[in-house]
Amino acid sequence: MNILDKIIADKHKEVKLKKKIIPATQLENSVLFDRETNSLAHKLQNSTTGIIAEHKRRSPSKSVINQNVSVQDVAEGYETAGVCGMSVLTDGKYFGGSLEDLLLARSSVTMPLLRKEFIIDEYQLLEAKAYGADVILLIAAVLSKDQIKSLSEFAKSLSLDVLLEVHNQEELQKSIMPSLDMLGVNNRNLKTFEVSTDISKSLSTHIPDDFIKVSESGISNIEAIKDLQQYGYKGFLIGENFMKTEHPGTSAIEFIKQLK
């Protein structure tokens, strides 16, 4: 059983438990549920930099990344830096995140927020909306084609943008459908955790132009972004590069300044 299988097995248990504690109707009645969402796809389409910066305390591959900074400070720093959006990890067991992180980020900024989570159930999309997300992530490696279709269509009915993540051509093939806004290529091999932007390059020609192309993981320098832009990528998800510094927002400001 690889790490992804473990995470998903735990996620099924977690969602089952949460449904018993907080009914879906309670999520639908939350203050933020009727909030007008802010499209990340639209932001990326019109951006010259395309940075999606992440809030991430730890990960299964790196253990602790940064436990010291507050979500609000990070969010405000990123917004000041002019990123297109912020990705907020909400998985507790493996990444040290929570839905509260999403809520705190939402209370601090207006930019698009992505709920970075292992989504397997419509209930998690209601949560995303109730806690202030604008975008949700679907991971092709853990979902069937039918699940991708039903979850992405449900997300669209809630006015949430959909970023679908793939790791190889097989996953990409089963995933292409009109209910997606962005197609993300994860440069990290989920089985070995090795990272290479060659994955983004090789898959770029197979992604139809109707979708915004996003490259994720292992992007730590300006050259990598300039290189990937030539392959049609408009979005770049940067996680650990900013978070491993003392002031992620300041790091993002410097990075974007150089990129421009």
Short mmCIF file of C-alpha atoms in Angstrom, two decimals:
data_model
loop_
_atom_site.label_atom_id
_atom_site.label_comp_id
_atom_site.label_asym_id
_atom_site.label_seq_id
_atom_site.Cartn_x
_atom_site.Cartn_y
_atom_site.Cartn_z
CA MET A 1 0.00 0.00 0.00
CA ASN A 2 1.58 3.30 -1.06
CA ILE A 3 1.14 6.58 0.81
CA LEU A 4 -1.68 7.73 -1.47
CA ASP A 5 -3.70 4.57 -0.80
CA LYS A 6 -3.21 5.09 2.94
CA ILE A 7 -4.35 8.71 2.77
CA ILE A 8 -7.48 7.78 0.80
CA ALA A 9 -8.39 4.93 3.15
CA ASP A 10 -8.14 7.36 6.08
CA LYS A 11 -10.09 10.00 4.17
CA HIS A 12 -13.07 7.64 3.72
CA LYS A 13 -13.18 7.10 7.48
CA GLU A 14 -12.80 10.82 8.18
CA VAL A 15 -15.62 11.88 5.83
CA LYS A 16 -17.94 9.21 7.21
CA LEU A 17 -17.34 10.54 10.71
CA LYS A 18 -17.70 14.20 9.74
CA LYS A 19 -21.06 13.55 8.07
CA LYS A 20 -22.37 12.26 11.39
CA ILE A 21 -21.13 15.33 13.27
CA ILE A 22 -22.00 18.14 10.85
CA PRO A 23 -24.94 17.48 8.53
CA ALA A 24 -24.78 18.82 4.97
CA THR A 25 -27.67 21.21 5.69
CA GLN A 26 -25.59 22.89 8.37
CA LEU A 27 -22.81 23.53 5.82
CA GLU A 28 -25.33 24.88 3.32
CA ASN A 29 -26.64 27.34 5.93
CA SER A 30 -23.21 28.75 6.75
CA VAL A 31 -22.55 32.46 6.25
CA LEU A 32 -19.99 31.95 3.47
CA PHE A 33 -22.05 29.46 1.46
CA ASP A 34 -23.74 32.12 -0.67
CA ARG A 35 -20.58 34.15 -1.14
CA GLU A 36 -19.75 34.96 -4.76
CA THR A 37 -16.66 32.99 -5.73
CA ASN A 38 -13.54 34.45 -7.31
CA SER A 39 -12.35 32.46 -10.34
CA LEU A 40 -8.76 31.26 -10.26
CA ALA A 41 -8.98 30.12 -13.89
CA HIS A 42 -9.89 33.66 -14.92
CA LYS A 43 -7.02 35.11 -12.86
CA LEU A 44 -4.48 32.72 -14.41
CA GLN A 45 -5.75 33.38 -17.92
CA ASN A 46 -5.00 37.09 -17.52
CA SER A 47 -1.75 36.83 -15.55
CA THR A 48 1.84 37.07 -16.76
CA THR A 49 3.22 35.22 -13.72
CA GLY A 50 0.55 32.61 -12.87
CA ILE A 51 1.76 31.84 -9.36
CA ILE A 52 -0.47 29.81 -7.04
CA ALA A 53 1.30 29.89 -3.67
CA GLU A 54 0.67 27.28 -1.03
CA HIS A 55 0.24 27.14 2.73
CA LYS A 56 1.69 23.85 3.86
CA ARG A 57 3.02 22.95 7.32
CA ARG A 58 4.33 19.48 6.60
CA SER A 59 4.08 16.61 4.12
CA PRO A 60 4.59 12.85 4.12
CA SER A 61 7.76 13.23 2.04
CA LYS A 62 9.31 16.17 3.92
CA SER A 63 7.85 15.97 7.45
CA VAL A 64 8.01 19.48 8.93
CA ILE A 65 8.24 22.37 6.44
CA ASN A 66 7.08 25.32 8.53
CA GLN A 67 5.06 25.18 11.74
CA ASN A 68 5.83 28.72 12.86
CA VAL A 69 3.92 31.09 10.60
CA SER A 70 0.23 31.97 10.94
CA VAL A 71 -2.11 31.30 8.05
CA GLN A 72 -3.31 34.92 8.08
CA ASP A 73 0.24 36.28 7.77
CA VAL A 74 1.04 33.89 4.96
CA ALA A 75 -2.21 34.72 3.12
CA GLU A 76 -1.74 38.47 3.47
CA GLY A 77 1.90 38.17 2.41
CA TYR A 78 0.94 36.20 -0.69
CA GLU A 79 -1.80 38.65 -1.61
CA THR A 80 0.63 41.57 -1.24
CA ALA A 81 3.08 39.69 -3.47
CA GLY A 82 0.41 39.57 -6.17
CA VAL A 83 0.00 35.81 -6.53
CA CYS A 84 -3.01 34.64 -8.57
CA GLY A 85 -4.33 32.45 -5.80
CA MET A 86 -3.47 30.53 -2.68
CA SER A 87 -3.64 26.81 -2.10
CA VAL A 88 -4.56 25.82 1.46
CA LEU A 89 -3.94 22.25 2.59
CA THR A 90 -6.82 21.07 4.75
CA ASP A 91 -5.72 17.48 5.44
CA GLY A 92 -4.86 17.10 9.13
CA LYS A 93 -3.23 13.71 9.56
CA TYR A 94 -0.62 13.88 6.81
CA PHE A 95 -0.20 17.61 6.14
CA GLY A 96 -1.08 19.28 9.44
CA GLY A 97 -3.77 21.43 7.83
CA SER A 98 -7.44 22.03 8.62
CA LEU A 99 -10.62 23.65 7.36
CA GLU A 100 -9.95 26.36 9.97
CA ASP A 101 -6.84 27.28 7.96
CA LEU A 102 -9.07 27.84 4.95
CA LEU A 103 -11.47 29.95 7.00
CA LEU A 104 -8.67 32.07 8.47
CA ALA A 105 -7.17 32.63 5.03
CA ARG A 106 -10.61 33.62 3.72
CA SER A 107 -11.06 36.15 6.52
CA SER A 108 -7.73 37.75 5.59
CA VAL A 109 -7.77 38.02 1.77
CA THR A 110 -10.00 38.35 -1.28
CA MET A 111 -7.86 36.39 -3.80
CA PRO A 112 -9.03 32.95 -5.00
CA LEU A 113 -8.44 30.14 -2.49
CA LEU A 114 -7.97 26.52 -3.48
CA ARG A 115 -8.96 23.85 -1.00
CA LYS A 116 -6.10 21.37 -1.39
CA GLU A 117 -7.57 18.12 -0.22
CA PHE A 118 -8.07 14.48 -1.17
CA ILE A 119 -11.64 14.76 -2.38
CA ILE A 120 -13.68 11.59 -2.64
CA ASP A 121 -17.19 12.78 -1.72
CA GLU A 122 -19.60 15.62 -2.56
CA TYR A 123 -19.77 16.41 1.15
CA GLN A 124 -16.19 17.77 0.95
CA LEU A 125 -17.28 20.17 -1.79
CA LEU A 126 -20.02 21.53 0.48
CA GLU A 127 -17.34 21.96 3.15
CA ALA A 128 -15.08 23.78 0.69
CA LYS A 129 -17.85 26.20 -0.20
CA ALA A 130 -18.91 26.70 3.44
CA TYR A 131 -15.35 27.49 4.52
CA GLY A 132 -14.69 30.03 1.78
CA ALA A 133 -12.93 28.17 -1.03
CA ASP A 134 -13.20 29.31 -4.66
CA VAL A 135 -11.51 26.30 -6.22
CA ILE A 136 -11.32 22.60 -5.49
CA LEU A 137 -8.75 20.00 -6.46
CA LEU A 138 -9.65 16.60 -7.86
CA ILE A 139 -6.89 13.98 -8.14
CA ALA A 140 -7.31 11.65 -11.11
CA ALA A 141 -5.10 8.98 -9.51
CA VAL A 142 -7.71 8.28 -6.82
CA LEU A 143 -10.96 8.79 -8.75
CA SER A 144 -12.74 6.92 -11.53
CA LYS A 145 -13.91 8.74 -14.64
CA ASP A 146 -17.51 8.69 -13.33
CA GLN A 147 -16.40 10.13 -9.99
CA ILE A 148 -14.45 12.90 -11.71
CA LYS A 149 -17.53 13.71 -13.77
CA SER A 150 -20.02 13.75 -10.90
CA LEU A 151 -17.72 15.63 -8.48
CA SER A 152 -16.66 18.25 -11.04
CA GLU A 153 -20.26 18.83 -12.15
CA PHE A 154 -21.37 19.18 -8.53
CA ALA A 155 -18.52 21.66 -7.90
CA LYS A 156 -19.61 23.73 -10.90
CA SER A 157 -23.18 23.78 -9.57
CA LEU A 158 -21.72 25.42 -6.43
CA SER A 159 -19.82 27.97 -8.60
CA LEU A 160 -16.48 26.45 -7.63
CA ASP A 161 -13.62 26.28 -10.12
CA VAL A 162 -12.21 22.79 -10.71
CA LEU A 163 -8.51 21.99 -10.96
CA LEU A 164 -7.96 18.38 -11.95
CA GLU A 165 -4.55 16.87 -11.23
CA VAL A 166 -2.94 14.16 -13.35
CA HIS A 167 0.41 12.36 -13.21
CA ASN A 168 0.48 10.57 -16.56
CA GLN A 169 -1.21 10.27 -19.94
CA GLU A 170 -3.54 7.49 -18.85
CA GLU A 171 -5.00 9.69 -16.08
CA LEU A 172 -5.24 12.63 -18.47
CA GLN A 173 -7.11 10.58 -21.08
CA LYS A 174 -9.89 9.56 -18.67
CA SER A 175 -10.21 13.06 -17.22
CA ILE A 176 -10.81 15.43 -20.09
CA MET A 177 -14.39 16.71 -19.78
CA PRO A 178 -16.16 20.08 -20.02
CA SER A 179 -16.81 20.41 -16.27
CA LEU A 180 -13.12 21.14 -15.58
CA ASP A 181 -11.52 24.58 -15.69
CA MET A 182 -7.87 23.74 -15.21
CA LEU A 183 -5.73 20.68 -15.82
CA GLY A 184 -2.79 20.36 -13.46
CA VAL A 185 0.18 18.13 -14.08
CA ASN A 186 1.88 16.99 -10.89
CA ASN A 187 5.62 16.68 -11.48
CA ARG A 188 5.98 14.45 -8.43
CA ASN A 189 5.79 10.71 -8.91
CA LEU A 190 3.38 9.70 -6.13
CA LYS A 191 4.93 6.28 -5.76
CA THR A 192 8.60 7.34 -5.55
CA PHE A 193 8.17 11.04 -4.64
CA GLU A 194 10.77 11.93 -7.30
CA VAL A 195 10.15 15.24 -9.04
CA SER A 196 10.76 16.27 -12.66
CA THR A 197 9.14 19.00 -14.80
CA ASP A 198 9.63 16.72 -17.81
CA ILE A 199 6.24 15.23 -16.90
CA SER A 200 4.57 18.62 -17.50
CA LYS A 201 6.42 19.05 -20.78
CA SER A 202 5.56 15.64 -22.18
CA LEU A 203 1.86 15.95 -21.28
CA SER A 204 1.46 19.55 -22.47
CA THR A 205 0.63 18.63 -26.07
CA HIS A 206 -2.12 16.25 -24.93
CA ILE A 207 -4.04 18.90 -22.96
CA PRO A 208 -6.68 20.63 -25.12
CA ASP A 209 -6.47 24.43 -25.27
CA ASP A 210 -9.93 24.78 -23.68
CA PHE A 211 -8.26 24.17 -20.31
CA ILE A 212 -5.81 26.29 -18.40
CA LYS A 213 -2.61 24.31 -17.95
CA VAL A 214 -1.12 24.25 -14.46
CA SER A 215 2.22 22.73 -13.50
CA GLU A 216 2.53 21.53 -9.89
CA SER A 217 5.42 20.46 -7.62
CA GLY A 218 9.14 20.89 -7.91
CA ILE A 219 9.04 24.43 -9.25
CA SER A 220 11.62 26.39 -7.32
CA ASN A 221 13.18 28.83 -9.76
CA ILE A 222 12.34 31.41 -12.41
CA GLU A 223 13.98 29.37 -15.19
CA ALA A 224 11.62 26.43 -14.62
CA ILE A 225 8.61 28.74 -15.03
CA LYS A 226 9.93 30.51 -18.13
CA ASP A 227 10.69 27.09 -19.60
CA LEU A 228 7.20 25.72 -18.86
CA GLN A 229 5.48 28.86 -20.21
CA GLN A 230 6.81 27.85 -23.64
CA TYR A 231 4.75 24.68 -23.32
CA GLY A 232 1.55 26.65 -22.76
CA TYR A 233 1.43 26.57 -18.96
CA LYS A 234 -0.36 29.51 -17.38
CA GLY A 235 -0.38 28.37 -13.74
CA PHE A 236 2.42 27.29 -11.41
CA LEU A 237 1.70 25.80 -8.01
CA ILE A 238 4.55 26.55 -5.63
CA GLY A 239 4.40 24.90 -2.24
CA GLU A 240 7.56 24.25 -0.31
CA ASN A 241 9.72 26.89 -1.98
CA PHE A 242 8.03 29.78 -0.13
CA MET A 243 6.89 27.87 2.94
CA LYS A 244 10.37 26.66 3.87
CA THR A 245 11.48 30.26 4.40
CA GLU A 246 10.84 32.33 7.52
CA HIS A 247 8.57 34.79 5.71
CA PRO A 248 6.74 33.05 2.84
CA GLY A 249 5.07 36.28 1.70
CA THR A 250 8.38 38.13 1.41
CA SER A 251 9.88 35.18 -0.51
CA ALA A 252 6.93 35.32 -2.90
CA ILE A 253 7.39 39.08 -3.40
CA GLU A 254 11.08 38.57 -4.35
CA PHE A 255 10.27 35.63 -6.61
CA ILE A 256 7.52 37.45 -8.53
CA LYS A 257 9.68 40.57 -8.87
CA GLN A 258 12.35 38.47 -10.61
CA LEU A 259 9.78 36.69 -12.74
CA LYS A 260 8.39 39.94 -14.08
#
